[in-house]
Amino acid sequence: MILVLKPGVAVAEIRAIEEAVRRAGASPVLIEGKERCVVAVVGAARADVREFELLAGVSQVLRVTKPYKLASREVKPEDTIVRVGDLSIGGAQVVVMAGPCAVENRKMLLETAQRLSGMGVTFLRAGAFKPRTSPYAFQGLGEEGLRILAEAREATGLRIVTEVMAPDKVELVARYADVLQVGARNMQNFDLLKECAQIHKPILLKRGLSATVDEWLQSAEYVLQAGKNRDVILCERGIRTFETATRNTIDLNAIPVLHERTHLPVIVDPSHGTGVRAYVPPMALAAVAAGADGVMVEVHPDPEKAVSDGPQSLTFEMLERLLRDLEVIAPVMGRRLDLSSKRPAPRPARGKAHGDAVAFQGEHGAFSEKAARQFFGDAVKTSPSPAFRNVFEKVTGGECEFGILPVENTLGGSIHQNYDLLVEFDVHIVGETKLRVVHSLIANRGTRLEDIRRIYAHPQAAAQCEKLLRAHPEWSVLQVYDTAGSVKMIKEEKALDAGAIASADAARRFDMEVLKEGIESDPRNYTRFIVVSREPAKKGDKVSLVYGTANRPGALFRTLEVFSKHGMNLAKLESRPIAGKPWEYLFYVDAIEDLPNRQVAAALKALREHTTFLKVLGNYPSAP
Ligand code: PEP
Ligand code: MN
């Protein structure tokens, strides 16, 4: 049973509700979500539904139909994002966990960790305690292995995922690990799961070799039930089937099934899933395409010599190639694989944004906010702003450390206003991110497609959904400057003849109905966002400039010649009329270079000789 609380319920009322649950012989677990708060009634309650309904602060009592409660979407509709330091699992980022099957020795583990961190991997996996089918096989280094893992974390900053096999070792492993793995063979070791429920470290729960999804979720429930540990990551690692061509059969079906039934993040381990090195990359890509929140793969400096699981371990070269492919696939799924640590310069003040807000234009739920999470991570604090100008003002005025702004869309073209504001305000571009934009037609519940007469859309969104709008001449399209805000507006109006174009996220946030998803005219719809700050980035491979040239023959050509001579690859050139100076233009340039600072300075010096006005908008790491 779950008790849905009224919005704005008082703390005293919550305490009284919890007390009533205890009196009925069950345990209350309070789950505070963005959209709603609920008290889950765990255990068999002796009270009637009606008794709970009458409690002050309770708006609704729901029966949970599944054998698991705290793991179910019914209890917690929004996704759980598991945080590990400044990293998160289950949010905008796709995570990659990689490492050898076992900690074999200190040298090999430290070398592996260095290689992985150089590639931009953020989690190191390796077993110190190994569950081996044969008692004669290598059993792991035990605590010595844990010490080596901790040393690898010290040296590289990688977070550690390692297995715990016995209930009496949970406390020991938790002292060293960032994430504790419960292996497939232990998925139903209930004493182990109960111990895992008592700690405050995330548990990576692998699927048992012959466990159904519901059995697996009941095991997750064991970890969640005490209400102390809320962080379980589910890991599909292949199940036993009649097929013998592969070690196991990866059940990719489980990914959408789990996303429907539970709020917990789901990752896939194609190494144990296939048992064959060559099959690992395609299945890792398939997992992300199917909606997995991450992958876990085995990698070894010399797989032929690995003490365990060599045949399924990737070489470093194979992993590097896989990461590149994942980086390309992730944005198609509306996610991002952050391999930023391999970029030449770390992102400016990254992490600082966790304390200071990032300004964006629009209401919560806007695409710009999603882009901010994609760039800074899910823990970022965001500051909604009515207009683009306000975003610039918040940054220059010191109210926000960063601002995030759309500058270009693959269907709608450039967002010129932001180009103009970049000239007007004294800010630096410090980074960029590209977001796949999937639009939805959103309406109040009860509205049918044929009832719609008015559509509220941002001009950019309308341009991106132009085909659908053209097919419905009976709709009048009204301009708004806030996609998520227009959803809120028709909700407040209770309009039954109106629709809004925004993200499915915005629909969820305002509890509205999605009438049609994916209404953009072409699925390859991406928006490029820039991140601005008062302080410049230290270094990057991309330079953005704006300049004017004298009005004489060859003037523009001279400037372009400078880029070519200095080995800078011109990625974009855009001209804009100068406000107040009819028929005079500014040129916006993006150039990709990977030059020492000195050479960039020389190129800019040469450029100054051929321009009447020049402003460097930023030198920052380009987005993949
Ligand atoms: C492992 O991750 O090395 C492992 C033993 O996995 P599983 O429990 O999935 O077999
Ligand atoms: Mn293994």
XYZ file of C-alpha atoms and ligand atoms in Angstrom:
635
model
C 0.000 0.000 0.000
C 1.218 3.538 -0.629
C -0.113 6.716 0.864
C 0.107 9.626 -1.561
C 0.512 12.833 0.413
C -1.188 16.138 -0.310
C 1.010 18.840 -1.850
C 2.443 21.052 0.884
C 1.751 18.533 3.651
C 3.096 19.655 7.056
C 6.042 17.869 8.669
C 3.928 17.169 11.774
C 1.301 15.505 9.599
C 3.937 13.297 7.982
C 5.200 12.242 11.429
C 1.617 11.395 12.471
C 1.101 9.343 9.302
C 4.317 7.424 9.945
C 3.214 6.763 13.492
C -0.157 5.446 12.301
C 1.611 3.038 9.926
C 3.791 1.759 12.779
C 0.753 1.334 15.027
C -0.755 -0.845 12.295
C 2.262 -3.138 12.535
C 4.045 -2.025 9.331
C 7.050 0.207 8.579
C 6.670 3.575 6.869
C 9.209 4.652 4.244
C 8.949 8.274 3.155
C 9.821 8.891 -0.499
C 10.110 12.531 -1.438
C 9.856 13.067 -5.186
C 9.850 16.253 -7.247
C 6.268 15.670 -8.292
C 4.810 14.026 -5.219
C 5.666 12.610 -1.817
C 4.455 9.210 -0.700
C 4.727 7.038 2.367
C 5.177 3.397 1.417
C 3.649 0.961 3.885
C 6.167 -1.853 4.082
C 5.063 -5.154 5.607
C 1.544 -6.373 6.303
C -0.497 -3.577 7.852
C -3.327 -4.509 10.177
C -5.296 -1.398 9.259
C -7.907 -0.858 6.605
C -7.345 1.352 3.556
C -10.086 3.627 4.858
C -8.257 4.333 8.122
C -5.270 5.637 6.215
C -7.487 7.641 3.866
C -8.848 9.588 6.802
C -5.441 10.738 8.053
C -4.702 14.440 7.650
C -2.239 15.042 4.823
C -3.126 11.872 2.891
C -4.698 12.538 -0.505
C -4.970 8.987 -1.820
C -4.262 5.411 -0.815
C -3.059 3.113 -3.585
C -2.666 -0.635 -3.514
C 0.631 -1.775 -4.997
C -0.078 -4.706 -7.240
C 3.511 -5.935 -7.503
C 5.344 -8.155 -4.988
C 7.915 -5.381 -4.664
C 6.966 -1.920 -3.501
C 9.903 0.393 -2.972
C 11.470 -0.740 -6.245
C 8.291 -0.118 -8.224
C 7.391 2.793 -10.460
C 4.004 2.897 -8.795
C 5.632 4.085 -5.581
C 8.197 6.352 -7.223
C 7.350 7.469 -10.769
C 10.550 9.432 -11.322
C 13.882 7.813 -12.158
C 16.347 7.201 -9.360
C 19.656 8.847 -10.061
C 22.369 7.151 -8.037
C 25.072 9.606 -7.072
C 28.655 8.584 -6.571
C 30.564 11.731 -5.654
C 30.049 14.102 -8.574
C 29.131 11.246 -10.914
C 25.652 9.911 -11.411
C 24.119 6.730 -12.738
C 20.654 6.832 -14.258
C 20.660 10.477 -15.331
C 21.649 12.280 -18.514
C 25.031 10.568 -18.706
C 25.659 7.056 -19.939
C 28.214 5.472 -17.580
C 30.972 3.089 -18.514
C 32.420 0.763 -15.901
C 35.484 -1.078 -17.096
C 38.305 -3.150 -15.699
C 39.654 -6.643 -15.396
C 37.590 -9.513 -14.067
C 39.810 -9.754 -10.996
C 42.456 -7.729 -9.195
C 45.374 -9.944 -10.239
C 48.249 -7.936 -8.828
C 49.119 -4.365 -7.935
C 51.138 -3.516 -11.045
C 48.562 -4.720 -13.556
C 45.702 -3.031 -11.760
C 47.412 0.347 -11.441
C 48.487 0.271 -15.075
C 44.965 -0.616 -16.161
C 43.507 2.188 -14.044
C 45.868 4.729 -15.625
C 44.923 3.607 -19.120
C 41.208 3.708 -18.365
C 41.260 7.141 -16.787
C 43.184 8.411 -19.815
C 40.337 7.193 -22.027
C 37.736 9.034 -19.985
C 36.259 5.995 -18.215
C 34.936 6.978 -14.769
C 34.363 3.643 -12.950
C 36.931 0.911 -12.419
C 35.559 -2.594 -11.938
C 37.591 -5.541 -10.632
C 36.891 -8.326 -8.181
C 38.924 -8.768 -5.006
C 36.585 -11.553 -3.885
C 35.754 -13.825 -6.823
C 32.814 -16.240 -7.018
C 34.325 -19.058 -9.093
C 32.452 -22.098 -10.312
C 35.419 -24.317 -9.482
C 36.926 -24.264 -5.984
C 40.338 -24.799 -7.593
C 40.147 -21.598 -9.690
C 41.710 -18.291 -8.523
C 39.586 -17.006 -5.644
C 40.792 -13.389 -5.589
C 43.231 -11.436 -3.422
C 40.672 -10.550 -0.754
C 41.420 -7.493 1.391
C 44.807 -7.059 -0.280
C 42.867 -6.623 -3.551
C 40.640 -4.010 -1.922
C 43.714 -2.053 -0.795
C 45.066 -2.103 -4.349
C 41.712 -0.838 -5.661
C 41.754 2.014 -3.155
C 45.270 2.890 -4.284
C 44.090 2.963 -7.905
C 41.330 5.383 -6.909
C 43.864 7.606 -5.137
C 46.067 7.637 -8.218
C 43.417 8.211 -10.877
C 40.181 9.435 -9.312
C 38.331 6.463 -10.812
C 35.417 5.215 -8.681
C 35.621 1.611 -7.589
C 33.039 -1.113 -8.225
C 33.871 -4.419 -6.586
C 32.050 -7.541 -5.501
C 30.984 -8.537 -2.013
C 30.149 -12.208 -1.505
C 29.445 -12.681 2.175
C 27.236 -10.829 4.643
C 30.099 -10.510 7.134
C 32.280 -8.794 4.511
C 29.840 -6.019 3.592
C 31.249 -3.580 6.085
C 34.830 -4.365 4.976
C 34.133 -3.975 1.241
C 32.107 -0.797 1.861
C 35.191 0.726 3.518
C 37.087 0.510 0.220
C 34.504 0.490 -2.582
C 32.316 3.249 -4.024
C 29.787 0.764 -5.398
C 29.326 -2.782 -4.057
C 28.533 -5.485 -6.569
C 26.327 -8.405 -5.651
C 27.123 -11.069 -8.224
C 24.718 -13.166 -10.259
C 25.276 -16.212 -8.057
C 24.340 -14.206 -4.982
C 21.255 -12.453 -6.281
C 19.122 -14.479 -3.904
C 21.557 -14.570 -0.992
C 19.026 -12.861 1.208
C 21.310 -12.498 4.220
C 23.806 -10.685 1.997
C 21.072 -8.422 0.599
C 19.847 -7.587 4.106
C 23.367 -6.520 5.082
C 23.573 -4.384 1.947
C 20.371 -2.687 3.099
C 22.196 -1.361 6.154
C 24.928 0.619 4.398
C 24.952 3.909 2.577
C 26.771 2.852 -0.578
C 25.121 1.978 -3.906
C 24.594 -1.722 -4.632
C 25.077 -3.031 -8.164
C 22.758 -6.021 -8.240
C 23.463 -8.476 -11.011
C 20.682 -10.600 -12.398
C 20.774 -14.234 -11.323
C 21.551 -16.823 -13.989
C 17.981 -18.056 -14.048
C 16.100 -15.247 -12.349
C 12.990 -13.634 -13.775
C 12.688 -9.861 -13.820
C 10.213 -9.996 -10.936
C 12.482 -12.202 -8.814
C 15.315 -9.793 -9.517
C 13.215 -6.814 -8.441
C 12.241 -8.606 -5.243
C 15.939 -8.996 -4.500
C 16.345 -5.252 -5.070
C 13.468 -4.806 -2.630
C 15.498 -6.590 0.058
C 18.114 -3.843 -0.218
C 15.542 -1.047 -0.253
C 13.124 -2.346 2.357
C 14.830 -0.959 5.466
C 14.547 2.509 3.950
C 18.230 3.223 4.652
C 19.807 2.336 1.335
C 17.928 3.740 -1.644
C 20.615 3.157 -4.241
C 20.364 -0.034 -6.242
C 21.674 -0.319 -9.797
C 20.383 -3.329 -11.735
C 22.829 -5.108 -14.027
C 21.698 -7.455 -16.790
C 24.562 -9.903 -17.368
C 22.962 -12.616 -19.462
C 20.826 -15.566 -18.480
C 21.013 -19.316 -19.069
C 19.133 -20.425 -22.150
C 19.383 -23.458 -24.433
C 21.863 -21.537 -26.599
C 25.468 -22.666 -26.311
C 27.102 -20.443 -28.942
C 27.600 -17.810 -26.259
C 28.326 -18.160 -22.543
C 24.931 -16.650 -21.694
C 22.132 -14.877 -23.544
C 21.811 -11.163 -22.887
C 18.202 -10.346 -22.274
C 17.925 -6.919 -23.867
C 14.159 -7.148 -23.459
C 14.763 -6.688 -19.772
C 15.880 -3.076 -20.301
C 12.532 -1.595 -21.415
C 10.678 -3.996 -19.117
C 12.677 -2.747 -16.137
C 12.348 0.898 -17.120
C 8.602 0.390 -17.106
C 8.417 -1.468 -13.792
C 11.072 0.241 -11.738
C 12.670 3.635 -11.217
C 16.087 2.073 -10.588
C 18.901 2.545 -13.119
C 19.747 -0.367 -15.413
C 23.148 -1.223 -16.813
C 24.277 -4.105 -18.997
C 27.375 -6.328 -18.738
C 27.963 -7.748 -22.233
C 31.231 -9.417 -21.139
C 29.576 -12.045 -18.954
C 26.526 -11.834 -21.212
C 28.380 -13.129 -24.273
C 31.615 -14.605 -22.925
C 33.316 -13.772 -26.220
C 35.450 -10.654 -26.707
C 34.316 -9.992 -30.291
C 30.649 -9.972 -29.323
C 31.057 -7.460 -26.502
C 31.163 -4.156 -28.470
C 28.047 -4.791 -30.599
C 26.055 -5.846 -27.541
C 27.266 -2.833 -25.535
C 26.051 -0.556 -28.319
C 22.751 -2.420 -28.529
C 22.290 -2.031 -24.772
C 22.642 1.752 -24.938
C 20.375 1.866 -27.993
C 17.796 -0.098 -25.979
C 17.915 2.495 -23.213
C 20.488 1.148 -20.758
C 21.915 3.725 -18.344
C 25.394 2.333 -18.793
C 27.557 -0.651 -19.539
C 30.074 -2.672 -17.592
C 32.831 -4.368 -19.572
C 35.886 -6.434 -18.782
C 39.186 -5.224 -20.194
C 42.689 -6.572 -19.646
C 46.166 -5.352 -20.668
C 46.944 -8.838 -21.963
C 43.718 -10.855 -22.184
C 45.521 -14.056 -23.205
C 47.282 -14.065 -19.860
C 44.296 -13.081 -17.712
C 43.803 -15.166 -14.579
C 40.050 -15.196 -15.148
C 37.645 -14.389 -17.983
C 40.400 -13.637 -20.542
C 38.362 -14.814 -23.570
C 35.692 -12.188 -22.887
C 38.046 -9.353 -21.909
C 38.539 -6.524 -24.387
C 41.957 -5.156 -25.255
C 42.513 -1.462 -24.538
C 42.323 -0.752 -28.270
C 38.939 -2.456 -28.535
C 37.648 -0.507 -25.554
C 38.864 2.773 -27.026
C 36.997 2.040 -30.235
C 33.866 1.050 -28.311
C 33.946 4.302 -26.325
C 34.087 6.308 -29.540
C 31.063 4.455 -30.901
C 29.155 4.833 -27.637
C 29.898 8.550 -27.686
C 28.144 8.749 -31.049
C 25.190 6.519 -30.114
C 24.424 8.181 -26.759
C 23.146 11.527 -28.156
C 20.807 9.655 -30.497
C 19.204 8.281 -27.340
C 19.058 11.777 -25.840
C 21.981 11.013 -23.519
C 25.634 11.742 -23.396
C 28.781 9.782 -22.727
C 31.130 12.120 -20.952
C 34.698 11.307 -21.860
C 35.767 14.839 -21.021
C 38.753 13.747 -18.962
C 40.454 12.665 -22.164
C 40.022 16.109 -23.696
C 43.022 18.444 -23.744
C 41.671 20.811 -21.115
C 39.334 20.018 -18.246
C 36.102 21.897 -18.324
C 36.367 25.243 -16.589
C 35.164 25.319 -13.030
C 33.451 22.014 -13.563
C 31.750 20.884 -10.408
C 31.578 24.437 -9.129
C 28.277 24.654 -10.890
C 26.948 22.216 -8.314
C 26.921 25.025 -5.785
C 26.206 27.918 -8.088
C 23.280 27.899 -10.419
C 23.415 27.694 -14.183
C 21.023 30.172 -15.780
C 18.848 28.980 -18.648
C 15.965 30.472 -20.565
C 12.566 28.951 -19.845
C 10.743 27.066 -17.130
C 11.961 23.911 -15.386
C 11.640 21.074 -17.900
C 12.947 23.178 -20.804
C 15.380 21.685 -23.311
C 17.995 24.179 -22.149
C 17.761 22.717 -18.651
C 18.261 19.249 -20.061
C 21.333 20.530 -21.889
C 22.653 21.954 -18.604
C 22.287 18.560 -16.944
C 23.937 16.915 -19.884
C 26.923 19.247 -19.640
C 27.364 19.633 -15.896
C 25.827 16.407 -14.629
C 22.520 15.705 -12.936
C 23.419 17.369 -9.651
C 23.599 20.817 -11.252
C 21.451 23.609 -9.818
C 19.586 25.495 -12.507
C 18.076 28.948 -12.542
C 15.091 29.493 -14.870
C 14.988 32.880 -16.606
C 12.288 34.513 -18.746
C 14.486 35.682 -21.648
C 17.921 35.005 -23.152
C 18.989 38.499 -22.091
C 18.296 37.587 -18.454
C 20.653 34.633 -18.757
C 23.467 36.985 -19.817
C 22.547 39.424 -17.050
C 22.636 36.716 -14.388
C 26.116 35.697 -15.478
C 27.620 39.192 -15.796
C 25.875 40.301 -12.602
C 27.399 37.389 -10.676
C 24.074 35.818 -9.753
C 25.004 32.674 -11.676
C 28.386 31.194 -12.398
C 27.310 29.913 -15.821
C 24.631 30.409 -18.450
C 23.560 27.927 -21.097
C 22.184 29.133 -24.431
C 21.014 27.501 -27.671
C 22.849 28.908 -30.696
C 22.043 26.557 -33.526
C 19.559 23.873 -34.483
C 19.984 21.378 -37.303
C 16.442 22.005 -38.621
C 15.638 25.543 -37.480
C 19.032 27.181 -38.092
C 20.852 29.737 -35.952
C 19.367 31.462 -32.922
C 20.534 34.915 -33.957
C 19.473 36.695 -30.835
C 22.096 34.854 -28.848
C 24.788 35.719 -31.366
C 23.888 39.382 -30.961
C 23.872 39.105 -27.171
C 27.334 37.520 -27.263
C 28.635 40.741 -28.805
C 26.744 42.941 -26.386
C 27.700 41.201 -23.138
C 31.107 40.623 -21.658
C 31.089 36.827 -21.285
C 33.259 33.959 -22.515
C 32.126 30.739 -24.154
C 33.670 28.016 -21.992
C 32.073 24.890 -23.460
C 29.377 23.490 -25.677
C 27.027 20.528 -25.783
C 24.747 19.031 -28.407
C 21.333 17.751 -27.490
C 18.951 15.636 -29.521
C 15.610 17.364 -29.399
C 12.486 15.212 -29.529
C 9.284 17.251 -29.463
C 5.898 16.129 -28.212
C 2.421 17.453 -28.769
C 1.052 17.917 -25.253
C -2.473 18.610 -24.069
C -4.731 18.376 -21.042
C -6.115 14.919 -20.310
C -9.322 14.433 -22.251
C -8.220 16.512 -25.235
C -8.252 14.542 -28.495
C -6.151 15.409 -31.517
C -9.254 16.438 -33.448
C -10.319 18.861 -30.686
C -7.237 21.005 -31.119
C -7.626 24.482 -32.567
C -4.680 26.354 -31.012
C -1.066 25.340 -30.693
C 1.372 27.150 -28.462
C 4.884 26.825 -29.779
C 8.248 28.477 -29.540
C 9.170 29.813 -33.023
C 12.182 27.462 -33.008
C 10.015 24.489 -32.018
C 7.424 25.434 -34.642
C 10.176 25.546 -37.274
C 11.381 22.096 -36.209
C 7.852 20.638 -36.368
C 6.897 22.471 -39.537
C 5.691 19.330 -41.393
C 3.104 18.441 -38.757
C 1.885 22.024 -38.465
C 1.505 22.256 -42.233
C -0.603 19.084 -42.216
C -3.063 20.745 -39.810
C -4.222 24.012 -41.358
C -7.079 24.103 -38.834
C -4.589 24.857 -36.033
C -3.636 28.428 -35.334
C -0.076 28.544 -34.130
C 0.548 31.044 -31.350
C 4.071 32.110 -30.478
C 5.438 31.628 -26.996
C 9.022 31.875 -25.873
C 9.059 29.058 -23.393
C 8.307 25.458 -24.405
C 7.787 24.041 -20.910
C 6.061 27.276 -19.862
C 3.415 26.841 -22.556
C 2.542 23.404 -21.125
C 2.065 24.979 -17.719
C -0.069 27.708 -19.279
C -2.582 25.409 -21.012
C -2.742 23.326 -17.859
C -3.654 26.362 -15.769
C -6.148 27.468 -18.426
C -7.643 23.929 -18.376
C -7.968 24.406 -22.138
C -9.409 21.427 -24.015
C -8.853 22.887 -27.490
C -5.183 23.735 -27.090
C -1.902 21.923 -27.468
C 1.687 22.819 -26.670
C 4.931 21.706 -28.251
C 7.525 20.709 -25.667
C 9.480 17.740 -24.316
C 7.810 14.617 -22.947
C 9.702 15.540 -19.777
C 7.698 18.749 -19.485
C 4.478 16.744 -19.920
C 5.483 14.461 -17.043
C 6.470 17.381 -14.880
C 3.066 19.049 -15.254
C 1.158 15.749 -15.362
C -0.175 16.364 -18.849
C -0.882 14.004 -21.716
C 1.436 13.383 -24.663
C -0.812 13.119 -27.745
C 2.047 12.492 -30.141
C 5.760 12.004 -29.541
C 8.568 12.617 -32.029
C 6.753 15.311 -34.023
C 9.904 17.055 -35.271
C 10.100 17.019 -39.090
C 13.304 14.973 -39.097
C 14.579 12.737 -36.306
C 18.100 14.098 -36.764
C 17.152 17.178 -34.811
C 19.995 18.464 -32.650
C 20.519 21.765 -30.901
C 23.956 23.063 -30.054
C 24.152 24.914 -26.754
C 27.021 27.061 -25.549
C 28.012 27.530 -21.922
C 29.073 31.049 -20.971
C 30.870 32.379 -17.930
C 32.641 35.516 -16.731
C 35.980 33.694 -16.657
C 37.474 32.271 -19.847
C 38.209 28.560 -20.226
C 41.839 27.610 -19.858
C 42.178 25.966 -23.248
C 40.238 24.026 -25.795
C 40.299 22.951 -29.403
C 37.599 25.318 -30.606
C 37.752 29.095 -31.051
C 34.695 31.270 -31.608
C 35.155 34.794 -32.903
C 33.140 37.663 -34.244
C 34.608 40.359 -36.457
C 33.889 43.083 -38.985
C 35.911 43.871 -42.072
C 36.491 47.021 -44.074
C 34.114 47.484 -46.975
C 36.585 46.830 -49.800
C 37.253 44.035 -52.271
C 39.040 41.018 -50.845
C 38.639 42.101 -47.201
C 36.750 38.975 -46.103
C 39.054 36.776 -48.152
C 42.109 38.172 -46.296
C 40.617 37.162 -42.974
C 39.818 33.651 -44.137
C 43.336 33.298 -45.458
C 44.641 33.787 -41.911
C 42.791 30.662 -40.696
C 44.124 28.587 -43.545
C 47.721 29.787 -43.041
C 47.617 28.968 -39.328
C 46.214 25.496 -39.789
C 42.850 26.369 -38.261
C 39.910 24.454 -39.655
C 36.992 26.802 -40.281
C 33.928 24.944 -38.982
C 31.313 27.668 -39.359
C 30.958 31.125 -40.868
C 27.835 33.185 -40.385
C 27.170 36.809 -41.215
C 24.771 39.115 -39.361
C 23.674 42.675 -40.066
C 25.034 45.162 -37.513
C 22.174 46.769 -35.605
C 21.909 50.459 -36.499
C 24.327 50.184 -39.443
C 22.286 49.177 -42.498
C 24.106 46.932 -44.977
C 27.098 46.404 -42.727
C 27.817 42.949 -41.397
C 29.573 41.058 -38.662
C 31.040 37.633 -39.276
C 30.815 34.856 -36.721
C 33.435 32.177 -37.033
C 33.985 28.836 -35.313
C 37.371 27.298 -35.965
C 38.727 23.984 -34.795
C 42.402 23.925 -33.941
C 44.646 21.992 -31.674
C 47.451 24.446 -31.481
C 49.599 25.674 -28.639
C 48.226 28.920 -27.145
C 51.139 30.802 -28.695
C 50.094 29.901 -32.228
C 46.472 30.842 -31.623
C 47.661 34.224 -30.335
C 49.728 34.683 -33.510
C 46.712 33.880 -35.693
C 44.565 36.379 -33.810
C 47.240 39.025 -34.179
C 47.294 38.480 -37.945
C 43.498 38.601 -38.028
C 43.462 41.960 -36.250
C 45.333 43.490 -39.166
C 42.479 42.634 -41.527
C 39.490 43.443 -39.340
C 37.821 46.623 -38.162
C 36.398 44.921 -35.073
C 37.345 41.614 -33.460
C 36.030 39.900 -30.357
C 37.166 36.473 -29.212
C 34.027 34.847 -27.833
C 35.860 31.857 -26.373
C 38.454 29.141 -26.702
C 36.929 25.953 -25.317
C 36.701 22.164 -25.703
C 34.440 21.183 -28.595
C 31.608 18.723 -28.058
C 31.713 15.423 -29.968
C 32.030 -10.370 -12.458
O 31.494 -9.276 -12.635
O 33.256 -10.544 -12.566
C 31.172 -11.534 -12.167
C 31.617 -12.582 -11.518
O 29.930 -11.365 -12.656
P 28.625 -12.302 -12.556
O 28.259 -12.296 -11.122
O 27.652 -11.576 -13.425
O 29.005 -13.635 -13.091
Mn 34.426 -11.919 -14.769
